[in-house]
Coordinates of C-alpha atoms and ligand atoms in Angstrom, one line a residue:
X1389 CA 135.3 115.5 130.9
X1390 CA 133.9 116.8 127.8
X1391 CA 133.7 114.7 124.7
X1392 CA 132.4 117.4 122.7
X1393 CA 133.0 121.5 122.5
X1394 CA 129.0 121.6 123.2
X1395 CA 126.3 119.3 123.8
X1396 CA 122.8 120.4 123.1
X1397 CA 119.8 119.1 124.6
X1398 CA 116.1 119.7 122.6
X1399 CA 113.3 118.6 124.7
X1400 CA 110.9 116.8 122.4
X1401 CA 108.6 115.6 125.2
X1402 CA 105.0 114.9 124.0
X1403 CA 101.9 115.2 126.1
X1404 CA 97.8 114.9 126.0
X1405 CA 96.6 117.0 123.6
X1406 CA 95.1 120.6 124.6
X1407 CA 98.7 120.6 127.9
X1408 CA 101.5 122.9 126.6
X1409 CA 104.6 120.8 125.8
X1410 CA 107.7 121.4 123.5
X1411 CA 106.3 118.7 121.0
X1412 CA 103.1 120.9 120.3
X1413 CA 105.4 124.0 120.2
X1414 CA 106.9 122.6 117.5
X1415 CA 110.7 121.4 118.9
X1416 CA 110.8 118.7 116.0
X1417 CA 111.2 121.4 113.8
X1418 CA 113.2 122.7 115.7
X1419 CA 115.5 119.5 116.1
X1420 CA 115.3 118.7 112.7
X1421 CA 116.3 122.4 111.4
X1422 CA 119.8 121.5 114.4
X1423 CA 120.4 118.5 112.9
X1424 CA 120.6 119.8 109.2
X1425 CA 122.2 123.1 110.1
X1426 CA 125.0 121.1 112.2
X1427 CA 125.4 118.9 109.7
X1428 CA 126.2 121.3 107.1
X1429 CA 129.0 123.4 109.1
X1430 CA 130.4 119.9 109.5
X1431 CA 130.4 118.5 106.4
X1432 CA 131.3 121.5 104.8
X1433 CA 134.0 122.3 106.9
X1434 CA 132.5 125.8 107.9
X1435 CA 133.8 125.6 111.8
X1436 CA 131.9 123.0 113.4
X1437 CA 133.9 119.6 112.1
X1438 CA 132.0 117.4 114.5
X1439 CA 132.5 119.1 117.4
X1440 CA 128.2 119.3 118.3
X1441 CA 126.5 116.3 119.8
X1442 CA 122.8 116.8 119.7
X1443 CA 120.8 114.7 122.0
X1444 CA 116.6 114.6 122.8
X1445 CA 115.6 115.3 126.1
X1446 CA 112.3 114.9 128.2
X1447 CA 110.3 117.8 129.9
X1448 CA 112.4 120.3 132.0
X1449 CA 109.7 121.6 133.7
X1450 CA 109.2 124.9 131.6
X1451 CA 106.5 123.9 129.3
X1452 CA 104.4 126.9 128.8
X1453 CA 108.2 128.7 127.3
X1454 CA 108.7 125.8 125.0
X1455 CA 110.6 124.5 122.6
X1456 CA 113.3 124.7 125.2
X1457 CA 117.2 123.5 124.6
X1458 CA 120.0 124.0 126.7
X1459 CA 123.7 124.4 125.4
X1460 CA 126.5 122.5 127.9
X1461 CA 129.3 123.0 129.0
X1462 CA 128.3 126.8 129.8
X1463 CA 124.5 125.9 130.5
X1464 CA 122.9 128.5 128.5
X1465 CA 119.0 127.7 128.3
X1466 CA 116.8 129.2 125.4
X1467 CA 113.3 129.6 125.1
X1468 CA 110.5 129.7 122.6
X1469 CA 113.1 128.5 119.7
X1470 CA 111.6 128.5 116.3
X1471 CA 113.3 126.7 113.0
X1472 CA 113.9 130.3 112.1
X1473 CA 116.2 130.6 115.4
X1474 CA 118.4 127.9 114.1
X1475 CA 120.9 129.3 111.7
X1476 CA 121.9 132.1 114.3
X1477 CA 122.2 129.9 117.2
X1478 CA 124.4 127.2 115.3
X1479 CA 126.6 130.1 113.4
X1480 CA 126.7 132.6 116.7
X1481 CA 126.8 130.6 119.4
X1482 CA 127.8 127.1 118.2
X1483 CA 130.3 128.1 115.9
X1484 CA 131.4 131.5 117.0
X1485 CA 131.2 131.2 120.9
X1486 CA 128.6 133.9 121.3
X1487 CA 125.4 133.4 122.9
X1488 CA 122.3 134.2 121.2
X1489 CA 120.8 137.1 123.6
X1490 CA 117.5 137.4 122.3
X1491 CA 116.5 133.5 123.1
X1492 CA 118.8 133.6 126.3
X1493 CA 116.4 132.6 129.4
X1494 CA 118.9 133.6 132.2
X1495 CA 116.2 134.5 135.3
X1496 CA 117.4 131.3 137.1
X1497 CA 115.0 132.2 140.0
X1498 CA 111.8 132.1 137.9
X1499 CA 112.7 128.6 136.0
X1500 CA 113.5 127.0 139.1
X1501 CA 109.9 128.7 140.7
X1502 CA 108.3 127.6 137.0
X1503 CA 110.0 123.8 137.0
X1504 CA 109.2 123.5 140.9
X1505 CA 105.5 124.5 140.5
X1506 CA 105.2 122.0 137.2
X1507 CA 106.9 119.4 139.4
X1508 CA 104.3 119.7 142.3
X1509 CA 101.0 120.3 140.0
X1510 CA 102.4 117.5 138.2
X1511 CA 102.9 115.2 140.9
X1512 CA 99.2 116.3 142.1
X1513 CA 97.7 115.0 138.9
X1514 CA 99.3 111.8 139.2
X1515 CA 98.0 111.2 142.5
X1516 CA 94.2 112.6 141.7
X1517 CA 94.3 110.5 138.8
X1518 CA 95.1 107.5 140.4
X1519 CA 93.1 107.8 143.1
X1520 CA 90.0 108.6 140.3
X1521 CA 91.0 104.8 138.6
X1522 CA 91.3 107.2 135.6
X1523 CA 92.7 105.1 132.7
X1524 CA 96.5 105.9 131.7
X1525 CA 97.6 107.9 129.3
X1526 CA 99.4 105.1 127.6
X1527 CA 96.4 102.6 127.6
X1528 CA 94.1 105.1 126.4
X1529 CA 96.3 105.9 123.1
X1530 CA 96.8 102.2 122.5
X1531 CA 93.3 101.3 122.7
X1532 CA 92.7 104.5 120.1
X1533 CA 95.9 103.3 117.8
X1534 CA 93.8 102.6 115.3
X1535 CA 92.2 105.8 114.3
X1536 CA 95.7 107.5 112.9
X1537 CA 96.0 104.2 110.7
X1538 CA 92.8 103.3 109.8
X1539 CA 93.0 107.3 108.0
X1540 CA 96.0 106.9 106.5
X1541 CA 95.1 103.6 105.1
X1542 CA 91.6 104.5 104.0
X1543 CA 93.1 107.9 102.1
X1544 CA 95.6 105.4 100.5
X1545 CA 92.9 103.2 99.2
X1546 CA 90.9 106.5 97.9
X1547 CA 93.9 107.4 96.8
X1548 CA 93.4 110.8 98.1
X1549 CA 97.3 112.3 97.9
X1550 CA 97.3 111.3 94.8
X1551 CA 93.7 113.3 93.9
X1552 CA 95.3 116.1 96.5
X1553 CA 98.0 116.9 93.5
X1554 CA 99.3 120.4 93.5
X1555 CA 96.1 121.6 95.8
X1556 CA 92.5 121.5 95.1
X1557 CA 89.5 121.5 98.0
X1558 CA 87.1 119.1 98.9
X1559 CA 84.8 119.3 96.9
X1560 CA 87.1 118.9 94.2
X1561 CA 89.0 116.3 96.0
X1562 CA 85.6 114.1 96.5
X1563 CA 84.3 114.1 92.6
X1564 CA 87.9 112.7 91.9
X1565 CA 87.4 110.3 94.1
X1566 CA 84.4 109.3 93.9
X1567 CA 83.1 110.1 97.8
X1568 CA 80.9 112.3 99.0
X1569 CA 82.4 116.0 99.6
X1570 CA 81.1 116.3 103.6
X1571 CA 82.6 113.1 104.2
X1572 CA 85.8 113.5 102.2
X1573 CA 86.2 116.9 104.1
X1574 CA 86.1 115.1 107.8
X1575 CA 88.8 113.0 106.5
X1576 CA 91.1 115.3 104.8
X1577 CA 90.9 117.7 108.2
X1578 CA 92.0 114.7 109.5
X1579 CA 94.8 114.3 108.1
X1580 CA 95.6 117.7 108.5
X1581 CA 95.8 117.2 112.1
X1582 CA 98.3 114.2 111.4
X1583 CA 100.9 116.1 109.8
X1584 CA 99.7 114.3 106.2
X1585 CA 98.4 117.3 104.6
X1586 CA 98.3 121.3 105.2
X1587 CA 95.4 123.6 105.0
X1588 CA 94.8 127.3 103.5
X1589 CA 91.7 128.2 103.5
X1590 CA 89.7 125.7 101.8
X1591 CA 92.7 124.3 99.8
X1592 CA 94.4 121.4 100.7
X1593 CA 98.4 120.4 100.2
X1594 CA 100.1 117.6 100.1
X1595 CA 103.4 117.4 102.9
X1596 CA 106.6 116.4 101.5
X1597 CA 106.4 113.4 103.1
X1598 CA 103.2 112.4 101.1
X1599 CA 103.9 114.0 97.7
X1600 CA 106.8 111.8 98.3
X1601 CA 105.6 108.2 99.2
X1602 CA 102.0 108.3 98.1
X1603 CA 101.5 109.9 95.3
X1604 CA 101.5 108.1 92.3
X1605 CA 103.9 108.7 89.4
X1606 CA 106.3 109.8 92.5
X1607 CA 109.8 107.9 92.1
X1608 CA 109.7 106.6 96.0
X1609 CA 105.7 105.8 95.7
X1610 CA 105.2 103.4 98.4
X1611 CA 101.1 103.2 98.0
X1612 CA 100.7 99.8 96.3
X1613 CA 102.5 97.9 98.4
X1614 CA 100.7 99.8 101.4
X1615 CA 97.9 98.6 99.9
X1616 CA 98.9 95.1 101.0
X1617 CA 98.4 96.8 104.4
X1618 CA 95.5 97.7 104.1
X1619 CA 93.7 94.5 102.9
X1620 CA 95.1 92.6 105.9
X1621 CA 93.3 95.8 108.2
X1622 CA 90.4 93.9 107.3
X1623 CA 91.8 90.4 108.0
X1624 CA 93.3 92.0 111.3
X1625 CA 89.4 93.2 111.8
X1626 CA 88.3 89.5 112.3
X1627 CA 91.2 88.6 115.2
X1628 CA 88.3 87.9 118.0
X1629 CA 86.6 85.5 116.0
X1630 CA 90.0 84.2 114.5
X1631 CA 91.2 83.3 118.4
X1632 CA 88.3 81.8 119.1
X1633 CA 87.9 79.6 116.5
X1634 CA 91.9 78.7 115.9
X1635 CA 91.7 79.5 112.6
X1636 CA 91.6 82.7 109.6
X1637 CA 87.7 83.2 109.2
X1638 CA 86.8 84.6 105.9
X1639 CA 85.7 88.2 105.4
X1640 CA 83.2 89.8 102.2
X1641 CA 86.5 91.4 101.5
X1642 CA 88.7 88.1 100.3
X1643 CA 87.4 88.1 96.9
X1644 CA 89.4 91.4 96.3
X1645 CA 91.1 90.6 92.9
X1646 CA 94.0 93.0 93.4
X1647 CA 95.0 91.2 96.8
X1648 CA 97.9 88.9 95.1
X1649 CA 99.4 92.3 93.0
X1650 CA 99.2 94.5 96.2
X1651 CA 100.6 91.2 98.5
X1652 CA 103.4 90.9 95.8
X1653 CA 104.0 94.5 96.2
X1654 CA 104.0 95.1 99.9
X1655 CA 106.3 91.8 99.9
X1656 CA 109.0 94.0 97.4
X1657 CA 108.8 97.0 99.3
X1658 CA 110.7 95.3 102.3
X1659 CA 112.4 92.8 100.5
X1660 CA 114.5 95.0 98.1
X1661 CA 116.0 97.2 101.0
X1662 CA 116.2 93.6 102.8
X1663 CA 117.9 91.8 100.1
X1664 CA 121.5 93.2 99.4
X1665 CA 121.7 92.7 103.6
X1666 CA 121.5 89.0 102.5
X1667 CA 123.6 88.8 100.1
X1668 CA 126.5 90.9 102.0
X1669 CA 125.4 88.2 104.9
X1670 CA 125.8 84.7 102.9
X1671 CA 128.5 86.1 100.5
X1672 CA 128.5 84.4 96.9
X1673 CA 131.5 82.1 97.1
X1674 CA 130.8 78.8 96.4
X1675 CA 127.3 79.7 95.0
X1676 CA 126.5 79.1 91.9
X1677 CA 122.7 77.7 91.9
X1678 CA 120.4 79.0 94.3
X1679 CA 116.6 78.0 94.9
X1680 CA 114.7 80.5 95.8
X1681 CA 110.9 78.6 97.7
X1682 CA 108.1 81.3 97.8
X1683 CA 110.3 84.2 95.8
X1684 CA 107.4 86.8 95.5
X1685 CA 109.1 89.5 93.7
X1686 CA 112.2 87.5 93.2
X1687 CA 114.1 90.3 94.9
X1688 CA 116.3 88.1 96.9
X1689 CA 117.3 86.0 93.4
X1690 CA 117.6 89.5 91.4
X1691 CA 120.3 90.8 94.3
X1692 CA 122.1 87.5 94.0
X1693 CA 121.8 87.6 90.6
X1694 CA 123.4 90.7 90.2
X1695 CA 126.1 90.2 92.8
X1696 CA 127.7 88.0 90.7
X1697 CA 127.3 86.8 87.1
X1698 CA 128.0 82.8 87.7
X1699 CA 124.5 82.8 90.1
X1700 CA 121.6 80.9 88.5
X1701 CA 118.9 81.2 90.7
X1702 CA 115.1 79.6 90.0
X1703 CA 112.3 80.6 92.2
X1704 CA 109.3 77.9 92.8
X1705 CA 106.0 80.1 93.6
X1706 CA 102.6 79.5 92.9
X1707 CA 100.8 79.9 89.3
X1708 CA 98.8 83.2 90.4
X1709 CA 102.2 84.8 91.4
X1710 CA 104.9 83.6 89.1
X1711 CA 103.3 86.3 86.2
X1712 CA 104.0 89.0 88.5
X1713 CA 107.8 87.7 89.2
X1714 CA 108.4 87.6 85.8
X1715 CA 107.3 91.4 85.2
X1716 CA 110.0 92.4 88.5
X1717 CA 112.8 89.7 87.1
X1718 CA 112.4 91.1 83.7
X1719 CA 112.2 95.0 84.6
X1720 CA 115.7 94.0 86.7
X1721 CA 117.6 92.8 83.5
X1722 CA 118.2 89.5 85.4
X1723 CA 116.1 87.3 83.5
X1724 CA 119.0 85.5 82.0
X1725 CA 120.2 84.3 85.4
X1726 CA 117.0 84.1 86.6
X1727 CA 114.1 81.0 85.7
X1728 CA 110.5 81.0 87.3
X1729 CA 109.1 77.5 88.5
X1730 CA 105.4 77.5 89.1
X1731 CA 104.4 75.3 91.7
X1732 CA 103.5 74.0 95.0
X1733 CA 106.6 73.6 97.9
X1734 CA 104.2 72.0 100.2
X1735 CA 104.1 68.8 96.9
X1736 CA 106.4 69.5 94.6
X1737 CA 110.0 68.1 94.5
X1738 CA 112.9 70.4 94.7
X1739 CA 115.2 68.8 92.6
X1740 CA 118.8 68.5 93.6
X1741 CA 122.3 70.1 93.7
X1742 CA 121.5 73.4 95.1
X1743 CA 124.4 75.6 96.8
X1744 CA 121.8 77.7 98.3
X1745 CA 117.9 77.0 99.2
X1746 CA 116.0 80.0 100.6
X1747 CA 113.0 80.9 102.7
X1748 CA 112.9 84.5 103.1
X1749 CA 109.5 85.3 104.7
X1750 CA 107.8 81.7 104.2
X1751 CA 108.1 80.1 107.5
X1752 CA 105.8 81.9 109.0
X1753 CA 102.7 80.8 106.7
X1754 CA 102.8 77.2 108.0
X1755 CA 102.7 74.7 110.2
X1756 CA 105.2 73.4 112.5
X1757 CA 105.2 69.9 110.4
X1758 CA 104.8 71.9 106.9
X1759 CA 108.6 73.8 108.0
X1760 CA 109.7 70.0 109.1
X1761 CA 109.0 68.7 106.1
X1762 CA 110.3 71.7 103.6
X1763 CA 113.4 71.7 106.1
X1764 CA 113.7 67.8 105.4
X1765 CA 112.8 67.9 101.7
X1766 CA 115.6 71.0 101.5
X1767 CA 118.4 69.3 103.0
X1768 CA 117.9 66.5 100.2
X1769 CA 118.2 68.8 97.7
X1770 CA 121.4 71.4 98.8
X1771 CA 124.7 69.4 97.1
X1772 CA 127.3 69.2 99.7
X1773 CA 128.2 72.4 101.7
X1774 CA 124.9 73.9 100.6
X1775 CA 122.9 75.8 102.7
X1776 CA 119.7 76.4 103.7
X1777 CA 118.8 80.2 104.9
X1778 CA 116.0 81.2 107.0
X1779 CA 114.9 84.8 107.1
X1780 CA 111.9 85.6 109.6
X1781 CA 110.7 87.3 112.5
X1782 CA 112.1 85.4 115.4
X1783 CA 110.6 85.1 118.3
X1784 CA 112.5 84.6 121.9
X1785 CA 112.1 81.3 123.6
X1786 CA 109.0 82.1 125.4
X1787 CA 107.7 83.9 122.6
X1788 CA 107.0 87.4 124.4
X1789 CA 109.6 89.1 122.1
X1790 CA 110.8 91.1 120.3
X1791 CA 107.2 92.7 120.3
X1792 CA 106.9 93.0 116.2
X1793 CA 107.3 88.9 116.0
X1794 CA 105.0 88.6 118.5
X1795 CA 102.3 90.6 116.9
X1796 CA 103.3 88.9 113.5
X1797 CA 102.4 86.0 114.6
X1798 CA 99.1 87.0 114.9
X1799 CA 98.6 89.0 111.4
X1800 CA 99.5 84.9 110.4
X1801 CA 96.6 83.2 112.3
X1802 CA 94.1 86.0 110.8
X1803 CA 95.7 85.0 107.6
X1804 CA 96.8 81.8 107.3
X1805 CA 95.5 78.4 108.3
X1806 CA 98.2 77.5 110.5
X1807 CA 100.7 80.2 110.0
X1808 CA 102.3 82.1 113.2
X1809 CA 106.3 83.2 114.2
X1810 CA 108.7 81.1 115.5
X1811 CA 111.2 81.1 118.1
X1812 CA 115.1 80.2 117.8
X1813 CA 114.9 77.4 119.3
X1814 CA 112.3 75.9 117.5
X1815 CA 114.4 76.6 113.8
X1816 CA 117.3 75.4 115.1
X1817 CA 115.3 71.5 116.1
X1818 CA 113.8 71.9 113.1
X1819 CA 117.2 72.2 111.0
X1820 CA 119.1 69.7 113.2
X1821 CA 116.1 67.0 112.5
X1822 CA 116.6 68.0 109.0
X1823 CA 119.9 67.4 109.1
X1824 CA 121.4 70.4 108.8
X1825 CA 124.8 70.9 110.9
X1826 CA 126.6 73.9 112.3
X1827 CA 123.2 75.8 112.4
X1828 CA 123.5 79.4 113.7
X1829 CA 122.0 82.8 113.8
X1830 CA 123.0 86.2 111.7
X1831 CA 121.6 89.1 112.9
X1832 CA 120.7 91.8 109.9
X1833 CA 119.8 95.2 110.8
X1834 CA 116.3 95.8 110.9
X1835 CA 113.4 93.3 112.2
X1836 CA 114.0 89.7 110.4
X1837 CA 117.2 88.0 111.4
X1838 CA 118.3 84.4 109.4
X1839 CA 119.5 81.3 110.5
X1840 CA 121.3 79.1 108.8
X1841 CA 122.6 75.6 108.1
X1842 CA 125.1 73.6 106.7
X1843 CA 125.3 70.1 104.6
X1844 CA 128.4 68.0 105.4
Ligands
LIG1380 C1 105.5 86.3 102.5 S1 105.8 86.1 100.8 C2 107.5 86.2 100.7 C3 108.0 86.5 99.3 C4 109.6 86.6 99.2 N1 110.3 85.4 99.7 C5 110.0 87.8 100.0 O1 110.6 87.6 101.1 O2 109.8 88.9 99.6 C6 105.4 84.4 100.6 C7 105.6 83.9 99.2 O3 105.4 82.5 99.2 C8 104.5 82.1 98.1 N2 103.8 80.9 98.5 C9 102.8 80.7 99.4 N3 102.4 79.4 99.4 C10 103.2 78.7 98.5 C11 103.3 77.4 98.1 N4 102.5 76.5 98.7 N5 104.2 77.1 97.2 C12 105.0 78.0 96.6 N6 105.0 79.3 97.0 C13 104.1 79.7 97.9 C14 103.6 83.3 98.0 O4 102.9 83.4 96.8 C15 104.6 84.5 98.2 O5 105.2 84.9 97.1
LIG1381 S1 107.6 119.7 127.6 FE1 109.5 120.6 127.3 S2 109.9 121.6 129.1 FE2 108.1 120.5 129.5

């Protein structure tokens, strides 16, 4: 049976650095240039109309002829495929029915000779290597994960796309910056050889991707909230001495006075994608005041807000932040809809009659008797059939995954006094001592899942 009219696979397998593979030919390009070129003769109708599926592969053996795809049902396997290969393959063969001879690799005897060989010498490795102790592949590249981001993040805190611009060298790029050239030229080779910049002669470029997210006056701009990143690197930096004493220890980098604006901002850049998932998730009947503990940016309030024009929303955050709300609530157009509480949810009282109370991204900065006593103090305040909605990563029973809330829970203890992630089981006890009835789980897309409960 065949689902499609032809079914291509691109091998994308990566490998050490300096061993030929299709990833280091360049097959990304390659997949990408498919995937847009298949698109198009779909969408627009020009022959194709969905009848492609295009599907990654792993190594087939012929490494040293990569990037290497084969076309099924016919089996037609081509070789040494550049993005510049694409258009003819998709409108000749894919769309037309006639192979591409040029790329056609049809000595079946020397790619099965080639694929055995690779198989064998492959298999050889593996055993020498194991038999040396030598330390895998994938323990050696976690152990070294943090070179690639510890670049990126020190080129975001130079700001070095942004000083990049339209293409200057690095001597230029290092008086703009404020760093010596010599050094600011290791680094910006770099990031050459992470795909974050390109090199002509002694001119650098910005990517796409970077003029795109981390250059400054860019629409999609994501630096200052990456900057939030970036401080906790140095929080992160301290997780020895954190484990072993049970609790954050300070760093000579806490006193940074644009930590709360950068926090604020790398809490907005998840929460505004996160927040119409909410909404779409709780709906807005019945809602027409909503509390909002710990609101950061206020975009949870502002997507309520705008979902429907009876929503009053008031978020409760602390005095340093609430200035910084107000400059997203305002810049939003909500503001009418929208009032700013300064104050502490750990004291302060909640007040009463709420449809809604929220905690998006605040359970994890506390204690297991803090969340039993905001839980309690919540229930008080929700008017009947109110509900309280947890957002947060949530951890299985054991606690072992998903792998991001398990690691979360860590960037809480090098941050917080008592912070971690949670598991399901323990929200749902803490609800049901709250009161709270009906209490179950909603699954959004992405990492953070909420659970909720009900006031009879
Ligand atoms: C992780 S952020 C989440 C922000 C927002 N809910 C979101 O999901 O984007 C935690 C927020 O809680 C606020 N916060 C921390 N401790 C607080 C407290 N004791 N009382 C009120 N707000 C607090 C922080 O200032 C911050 O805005
Ligand atoms: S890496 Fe693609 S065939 Fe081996």
């Amino acid at each position: 049976m065949e689902p499609f009219r032809f079914h291509l696979f691109v091998c994308t397998q990566q490998k050490p650095e300096g061993v030929p593979s299709c990833a280091a030919s360049g097959s990304f390009a390659v997949l990408g240039a498919l995937d847009r070129e298949i698109q198009a003769h779909s969408v627009n109708n020009r022959g194709l109309n969905n009848n492609v599926q295009l599907t990654t592969c792993g190594c087939m053996g012929l490494c040293d002829e990569g990037p290497v795809m084969v076309v099924y049902p016919a089996g037609v396997w081509y070789r040494r495929v550049q993005p510049s290969d694409v258009s003819e393959i998709v409108s000749t063969h894919l769309r037309d029915g006639k192979p591409v001879d040029r790329l056609i690799w049809n000595d079946a005897a020397a790619m099965k000779a080639m694929a055995v060989e690779h198989g064998e010498k492959y298999r050889e490795a593996m055993a020498a290597r194991e038999k040396a102790g030598v330390l895998p592949d994938r323990l050696d590249q976690m152990i070294r994960g943090y070179m690639p981001s510890r670049c990126l993040l020190t080129a975001l805190e130079l700001d070095i796309f942004t000083a990049v611009g339209d293409g200057a060298n690095a001597e230029q790029i290092g008086k703009k910056i404020h760093a010596n050239a010599r050094a600011a030229g290791m680094l910006l080779n770099a990031l050459v050889s992470l795909g974050l910049l390109s090199k002509s002669g002694d001119n650098y470029q910005n990517t796409p991707e970077s003029a795109r997210f981390f250059v400054q006056g860019s629409k999609d701009n994501h630096r200052n909230g990456l900057l939030h990143t970036a401080n906790i690197w140095h929080r992160w930096s301290t997780l020895t001495d954190a484990v072993r004493s049970g609790t954050r220890v300070p760093t000579s980098r806490d006193d940074n006075p644009e930590w709360t604006r950068n926090f604020i901002a790398g809490m907005q850049r998840h929460a505004k994608d996160r927040a119409p998932l909410l909404v779409k998730a709780i709906g807005t009947a019945g809602i027409r005041r909503i509390l909002d503990l710990g609101g950061g940016s206020g975009a949870y309030s502002i997507a309520f807000a705008k979902a429907s024009p009876n929503v009053r929303c008031e978020i409760l955050d602390i005095p340093e932040v609430v200035p910084l709300t107000n400059e997203y609530v305002s810049q939003a157009g909500v503001s009418a809809q929208v009032s700013l509480r300064a104050g502490d949810m750990l004291q302060d009282d909640f007040g009463s009659g709420y449809d809604l109370i929220m905690l998006n991204a605040i359970c994890h900065m506390f204690s297991e008797e803090q969340n039993r006593d905001i839980f309690r103090r919540a229930h008080q305040a929700l008017a009947p059939n109110g509900r309280l909605v947890v957002q947060d990563f949530i951890l299985n029973e054991d606690k072992t995954a998903p792998q991001h809330a398990a690691l979360f829970s860590l960037n809480m203890h090098v941050s917080t006094e008592e912070g971690a992630s949670y598991s399901e089981p323990e929200y749902n006890d803490w609800m049901k001592a709250a009161g709270l009835t009906e209490v179950c789980r909603i699954n959004l897309p992405g990492p953070s899942s909420l659970i909720v409960g009900l006031v009879k």
